[in-house]
PDB file of C-alpha atoms in Angstrom:
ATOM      1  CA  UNK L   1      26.950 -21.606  13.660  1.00 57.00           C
ATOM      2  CA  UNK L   2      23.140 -20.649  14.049  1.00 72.00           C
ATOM      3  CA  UNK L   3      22.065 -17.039  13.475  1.00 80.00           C
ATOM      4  CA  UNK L   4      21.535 -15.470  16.808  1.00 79.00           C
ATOM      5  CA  UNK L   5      18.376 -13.197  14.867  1.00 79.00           C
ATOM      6  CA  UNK L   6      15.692 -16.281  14.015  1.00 83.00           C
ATOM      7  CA  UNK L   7      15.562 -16.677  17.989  1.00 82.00           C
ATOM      8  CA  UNK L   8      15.612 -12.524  18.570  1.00 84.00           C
ATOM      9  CA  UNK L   9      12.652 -12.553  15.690  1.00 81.00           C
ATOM     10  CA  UNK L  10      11.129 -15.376  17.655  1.00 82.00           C
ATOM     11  CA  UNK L  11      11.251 -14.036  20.887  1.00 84.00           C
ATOM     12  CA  UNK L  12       9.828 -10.788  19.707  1.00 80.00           C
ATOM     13  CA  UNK L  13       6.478 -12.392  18.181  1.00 83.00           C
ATOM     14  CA  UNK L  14       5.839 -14.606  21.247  1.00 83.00           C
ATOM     15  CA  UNK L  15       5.880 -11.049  23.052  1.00 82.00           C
ATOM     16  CA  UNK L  16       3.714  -9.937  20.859  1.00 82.00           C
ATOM     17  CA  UNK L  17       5.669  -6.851  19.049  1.00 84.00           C
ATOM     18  CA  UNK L  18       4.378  -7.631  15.909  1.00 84.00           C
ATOM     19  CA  UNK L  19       0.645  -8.877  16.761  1.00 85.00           C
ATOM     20  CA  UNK L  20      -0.024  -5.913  18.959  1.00 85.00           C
ATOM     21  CA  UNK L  21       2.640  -3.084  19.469  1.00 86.00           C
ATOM     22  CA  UNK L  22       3.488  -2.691  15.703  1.00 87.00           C
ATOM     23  CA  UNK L  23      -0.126  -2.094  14.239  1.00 89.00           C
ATOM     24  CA  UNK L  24      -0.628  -0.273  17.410  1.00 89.00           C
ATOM     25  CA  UNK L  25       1.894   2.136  16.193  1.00 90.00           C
ATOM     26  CA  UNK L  26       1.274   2.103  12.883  1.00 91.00           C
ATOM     27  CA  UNK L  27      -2.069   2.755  13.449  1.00 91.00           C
ATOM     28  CA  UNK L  28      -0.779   5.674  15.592  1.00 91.00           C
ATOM     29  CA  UNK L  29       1.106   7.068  13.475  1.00 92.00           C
ATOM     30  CA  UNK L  30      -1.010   7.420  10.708  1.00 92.00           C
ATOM     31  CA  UNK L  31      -4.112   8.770  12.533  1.00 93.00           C
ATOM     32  CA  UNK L  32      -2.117  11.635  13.583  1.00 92.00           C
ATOM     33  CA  UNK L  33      -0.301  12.071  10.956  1.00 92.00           C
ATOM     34  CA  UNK L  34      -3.765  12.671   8.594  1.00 93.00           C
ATOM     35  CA  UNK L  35      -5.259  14.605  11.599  1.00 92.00           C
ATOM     36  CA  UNK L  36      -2.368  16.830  11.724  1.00 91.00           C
ATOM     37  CA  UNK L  37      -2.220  17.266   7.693  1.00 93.00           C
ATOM     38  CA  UNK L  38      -6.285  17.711   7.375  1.00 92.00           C
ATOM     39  CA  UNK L  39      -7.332  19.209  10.897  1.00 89.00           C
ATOM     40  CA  UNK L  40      -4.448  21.348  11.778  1.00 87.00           C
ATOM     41  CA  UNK L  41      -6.704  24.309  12.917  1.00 87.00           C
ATOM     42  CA  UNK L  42      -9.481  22.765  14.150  1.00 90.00           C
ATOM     43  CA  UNK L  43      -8.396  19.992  16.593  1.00 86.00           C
ATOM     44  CA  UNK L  44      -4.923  21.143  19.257  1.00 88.00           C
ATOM     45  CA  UNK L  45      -1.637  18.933  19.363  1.00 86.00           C
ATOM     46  CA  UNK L  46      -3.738  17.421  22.374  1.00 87.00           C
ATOM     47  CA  UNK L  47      -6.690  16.449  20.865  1.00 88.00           C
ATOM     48  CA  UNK L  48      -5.188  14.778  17.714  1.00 89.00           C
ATOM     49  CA  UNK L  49      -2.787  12.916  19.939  1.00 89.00           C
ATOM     50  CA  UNK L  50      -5.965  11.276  22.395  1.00 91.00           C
ATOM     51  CA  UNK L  51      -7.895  10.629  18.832  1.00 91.00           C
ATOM     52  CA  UNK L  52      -5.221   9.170  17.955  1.00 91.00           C
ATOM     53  CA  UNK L  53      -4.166   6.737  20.448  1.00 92.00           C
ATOM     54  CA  UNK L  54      -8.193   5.838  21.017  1.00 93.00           C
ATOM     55  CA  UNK L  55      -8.264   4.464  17.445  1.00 93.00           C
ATOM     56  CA  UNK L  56      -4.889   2.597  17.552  1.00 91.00           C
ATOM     57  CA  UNK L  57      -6.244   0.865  20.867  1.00 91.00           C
ATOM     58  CA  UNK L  58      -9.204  -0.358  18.722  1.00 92.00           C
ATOM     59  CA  UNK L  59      -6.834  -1.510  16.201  1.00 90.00           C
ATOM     60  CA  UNK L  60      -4.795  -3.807  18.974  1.00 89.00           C
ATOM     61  CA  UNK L  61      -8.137  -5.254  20.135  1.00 89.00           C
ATOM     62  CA  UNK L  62      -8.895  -5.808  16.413  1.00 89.00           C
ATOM     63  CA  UNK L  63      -5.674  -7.236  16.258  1.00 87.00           C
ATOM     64  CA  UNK L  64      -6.583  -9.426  19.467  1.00 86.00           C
ATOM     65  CA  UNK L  65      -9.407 -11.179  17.498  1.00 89.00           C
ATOM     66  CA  UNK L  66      -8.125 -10.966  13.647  1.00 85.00           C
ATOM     67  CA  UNK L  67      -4.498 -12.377  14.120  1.00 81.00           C
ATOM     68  CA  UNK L  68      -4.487 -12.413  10.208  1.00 83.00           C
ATOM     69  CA  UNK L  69      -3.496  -8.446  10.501  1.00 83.00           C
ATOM     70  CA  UNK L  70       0.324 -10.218  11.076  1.00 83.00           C
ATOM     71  CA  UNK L  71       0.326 -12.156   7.917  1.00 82.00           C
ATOM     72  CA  UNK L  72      -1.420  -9.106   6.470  1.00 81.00           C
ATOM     73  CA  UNK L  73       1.439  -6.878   7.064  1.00 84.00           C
ATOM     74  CA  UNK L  74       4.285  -9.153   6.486  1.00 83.00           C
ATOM     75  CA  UNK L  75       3.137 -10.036   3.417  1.00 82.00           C
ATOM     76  CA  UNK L  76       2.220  -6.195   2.166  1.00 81.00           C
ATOM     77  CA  UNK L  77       5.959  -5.104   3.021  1.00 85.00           C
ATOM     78  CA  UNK L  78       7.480  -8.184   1.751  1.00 83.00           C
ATOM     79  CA  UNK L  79       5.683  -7.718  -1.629  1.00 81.00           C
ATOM     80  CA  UNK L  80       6.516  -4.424  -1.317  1.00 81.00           C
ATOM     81  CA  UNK L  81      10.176  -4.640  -0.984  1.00 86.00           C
ATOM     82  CA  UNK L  82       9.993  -6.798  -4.010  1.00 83.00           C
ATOM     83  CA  UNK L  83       8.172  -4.711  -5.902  1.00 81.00           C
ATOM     84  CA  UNK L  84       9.760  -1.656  -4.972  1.00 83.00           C
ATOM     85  CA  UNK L  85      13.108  -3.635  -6.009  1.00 86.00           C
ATOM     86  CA  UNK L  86      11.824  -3.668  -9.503  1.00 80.00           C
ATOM     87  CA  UNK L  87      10.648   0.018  -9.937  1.00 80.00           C
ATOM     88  CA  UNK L  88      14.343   1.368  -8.492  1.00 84.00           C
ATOM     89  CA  UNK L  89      15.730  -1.623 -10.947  1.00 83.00           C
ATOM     90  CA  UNK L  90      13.743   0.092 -13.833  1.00 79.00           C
ATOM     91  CA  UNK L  91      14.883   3.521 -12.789  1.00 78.00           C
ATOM     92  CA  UNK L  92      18.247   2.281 -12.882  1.00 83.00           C
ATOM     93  CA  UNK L  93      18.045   0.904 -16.211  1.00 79.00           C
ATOM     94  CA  UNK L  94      16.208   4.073 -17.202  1.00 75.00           C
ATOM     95  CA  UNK L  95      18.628   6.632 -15.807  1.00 78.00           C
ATOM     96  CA  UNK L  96      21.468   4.638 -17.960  1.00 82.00           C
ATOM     97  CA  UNK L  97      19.141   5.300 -21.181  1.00 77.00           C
ATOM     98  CA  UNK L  98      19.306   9.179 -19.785  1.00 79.00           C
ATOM     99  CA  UNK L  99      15.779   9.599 -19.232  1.00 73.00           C
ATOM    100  CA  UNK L 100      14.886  11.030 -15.650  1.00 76.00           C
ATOM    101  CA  UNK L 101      12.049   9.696 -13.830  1.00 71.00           C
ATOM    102  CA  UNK L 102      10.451  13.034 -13.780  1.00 74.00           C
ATOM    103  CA  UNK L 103      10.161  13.025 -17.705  1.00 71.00           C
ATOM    104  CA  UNK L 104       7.877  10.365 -17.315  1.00 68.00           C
ATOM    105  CA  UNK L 105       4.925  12.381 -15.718  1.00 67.00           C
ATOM    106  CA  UNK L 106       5.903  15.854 -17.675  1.00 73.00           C
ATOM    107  CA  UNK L 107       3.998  14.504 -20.672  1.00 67.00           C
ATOM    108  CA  UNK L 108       0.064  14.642 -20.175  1.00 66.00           C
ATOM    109  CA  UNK L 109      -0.199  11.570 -22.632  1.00 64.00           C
ATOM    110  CA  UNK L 110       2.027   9.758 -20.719  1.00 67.00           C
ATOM    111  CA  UNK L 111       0.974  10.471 -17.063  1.00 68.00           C
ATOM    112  CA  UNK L 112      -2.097   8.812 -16.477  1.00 69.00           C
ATOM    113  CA  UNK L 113      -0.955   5.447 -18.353  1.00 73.00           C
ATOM    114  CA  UNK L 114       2.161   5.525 -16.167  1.00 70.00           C
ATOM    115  CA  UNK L 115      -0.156   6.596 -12.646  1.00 73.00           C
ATOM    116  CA  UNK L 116      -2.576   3.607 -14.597  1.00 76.00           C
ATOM    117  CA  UNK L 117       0.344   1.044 -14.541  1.00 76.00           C
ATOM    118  CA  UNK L 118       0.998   1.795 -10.840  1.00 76.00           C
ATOM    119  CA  UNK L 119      -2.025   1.280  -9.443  1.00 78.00           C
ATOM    120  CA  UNK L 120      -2.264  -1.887 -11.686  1.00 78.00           C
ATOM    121  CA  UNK L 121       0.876  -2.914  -9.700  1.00 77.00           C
ATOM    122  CA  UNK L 122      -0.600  -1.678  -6.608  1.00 77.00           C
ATOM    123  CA  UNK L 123      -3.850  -3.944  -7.063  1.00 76.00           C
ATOM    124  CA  UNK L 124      -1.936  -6.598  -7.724  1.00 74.00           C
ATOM    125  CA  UNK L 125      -0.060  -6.251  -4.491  1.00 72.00           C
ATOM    126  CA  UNK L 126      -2.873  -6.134  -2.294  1.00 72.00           C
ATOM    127  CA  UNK L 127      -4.468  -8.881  -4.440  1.00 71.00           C
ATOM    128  CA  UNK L 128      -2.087 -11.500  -4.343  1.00 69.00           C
ATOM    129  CA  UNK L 129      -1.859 -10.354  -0.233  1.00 65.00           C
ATOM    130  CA  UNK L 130      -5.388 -10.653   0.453  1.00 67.00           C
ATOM    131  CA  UNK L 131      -6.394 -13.425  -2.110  1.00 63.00           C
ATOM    132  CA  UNK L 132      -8.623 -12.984  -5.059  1.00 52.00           C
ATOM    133  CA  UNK L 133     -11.292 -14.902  -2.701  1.00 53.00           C
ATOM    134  CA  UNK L 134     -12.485 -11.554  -1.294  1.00 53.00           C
ATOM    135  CA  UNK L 135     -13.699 -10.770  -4.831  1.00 54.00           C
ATOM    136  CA  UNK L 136     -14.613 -14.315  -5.233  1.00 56.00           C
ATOM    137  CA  UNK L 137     -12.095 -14.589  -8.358  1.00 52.00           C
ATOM    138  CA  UNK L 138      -9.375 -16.930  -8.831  1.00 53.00           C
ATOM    139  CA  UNK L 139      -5.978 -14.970  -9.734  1.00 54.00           C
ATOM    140  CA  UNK L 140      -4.637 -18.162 -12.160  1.00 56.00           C
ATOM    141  CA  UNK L 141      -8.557 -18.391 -13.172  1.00 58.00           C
ATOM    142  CA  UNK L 142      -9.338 -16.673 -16.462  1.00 63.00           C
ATOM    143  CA  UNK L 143     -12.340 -14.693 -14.659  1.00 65.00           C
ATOM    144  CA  UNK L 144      -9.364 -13.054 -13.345  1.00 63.00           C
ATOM    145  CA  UNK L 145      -7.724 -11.921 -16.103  1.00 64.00           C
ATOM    146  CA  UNK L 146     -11.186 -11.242 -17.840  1.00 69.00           C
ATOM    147  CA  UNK L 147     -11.987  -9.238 -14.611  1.00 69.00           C
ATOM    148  CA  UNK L 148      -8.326  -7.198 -14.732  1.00 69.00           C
ATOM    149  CA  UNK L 149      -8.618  -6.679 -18.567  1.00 70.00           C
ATOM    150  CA  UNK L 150     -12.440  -5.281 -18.579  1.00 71.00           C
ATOM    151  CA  UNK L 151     -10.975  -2.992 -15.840  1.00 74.00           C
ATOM    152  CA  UNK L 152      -8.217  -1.610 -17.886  1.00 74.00           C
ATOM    153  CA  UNK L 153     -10.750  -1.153 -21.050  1.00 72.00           C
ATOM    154  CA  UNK L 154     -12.739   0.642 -19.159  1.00 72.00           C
ATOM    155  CA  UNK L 155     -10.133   2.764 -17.532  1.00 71.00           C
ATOM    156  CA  UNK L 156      -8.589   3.835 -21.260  1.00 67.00           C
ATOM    157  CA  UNK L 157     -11.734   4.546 -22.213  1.00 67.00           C
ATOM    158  CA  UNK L 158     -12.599   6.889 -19.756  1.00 67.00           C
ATOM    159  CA  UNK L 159      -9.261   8.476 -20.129  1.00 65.00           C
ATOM    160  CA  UNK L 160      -9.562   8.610 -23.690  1.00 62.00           C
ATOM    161  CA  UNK L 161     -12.875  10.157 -23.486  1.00 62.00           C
ATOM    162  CA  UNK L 162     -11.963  12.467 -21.054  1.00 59.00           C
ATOM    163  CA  UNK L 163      -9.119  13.976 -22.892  1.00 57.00           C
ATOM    164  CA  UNK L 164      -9.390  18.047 -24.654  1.00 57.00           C
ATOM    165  CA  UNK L 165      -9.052  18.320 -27.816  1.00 54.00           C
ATOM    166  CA  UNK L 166      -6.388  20.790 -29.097  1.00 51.00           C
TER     167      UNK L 166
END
């Protein structure tokens, strides 16, 4: 017996939902949601709401001419999911050892290596998403790595630098 959701999920992008209403929303969403957090005085309910919906229709007709924003998406949540599959699988195994994820940021030597790691995870993400090509790297190239490993150098030694002595 088929499965009655391929033709649903089907159906839905030859509408359109997820070429145009979805990053419409999104878009929405997220434009009010930073207007309401960062101009809360100084624009009304009213005002953030027309911003708002002004930008996300200039996100559907970017949409319109940059279909890639699907394959975009799909692929940022799908790596996402997996990724975020491993972090609550290390929590997991970390919570059996009886160390709270918490305990990992309440020591200053350990915070910025672990907020370090996650945006290494986070680039990583976005760059097997996107493609190393915007960089004009190759991620199984050894510029890569070279690239990724001068970054994390760097990044130690400014936090190394940066730290107070005691």
């Amino acid at each position: 017996m088929a499965s009655p959701f391929e033709p649903m999920v089907l159906g839905l992008e030859q509408l359109g939902i997820y070429l145009y209403l979805f990053p419409f929303l999104l878009t929405l969403a997220i434009v009010y949601g930073i207007l309401s957090y960062s101009l809360k005085e100084q624009l009304p309910t009213s005002a953030r709401g027309l911003v708002s919906v002004v930008v996300a229709f200039f996100v559907m007709l970017f949409s319109l001419w940059n279909p890639f924003i699907v394959l975009f998406f799909a692929n940022v949540f799908g790596y996402g999911l997996i990724v975020g599959s491993g972090l609550l699988m290390i929590i997991i195994v970390l919570g059996l050892m009886g160390i709270k994820p918490e305990d990992l940021t309440k020591n200053e030597k350990f915070k910025w290596p672990f907020v370090g790691v996650m945006i290494l995870i986070f680039v990583l993400v976005i760059a097997g998403v996107v493609g190393t090509s915007m960089l004009g790297l190759n991620a199984g190239s050894g510029e890569f790595w070279t690239a990724m490993l001068f970054i994390i150098l760097v990044a130690m030694v400014v936090l190394w630098g940066s730290e107070k002595e005691e």
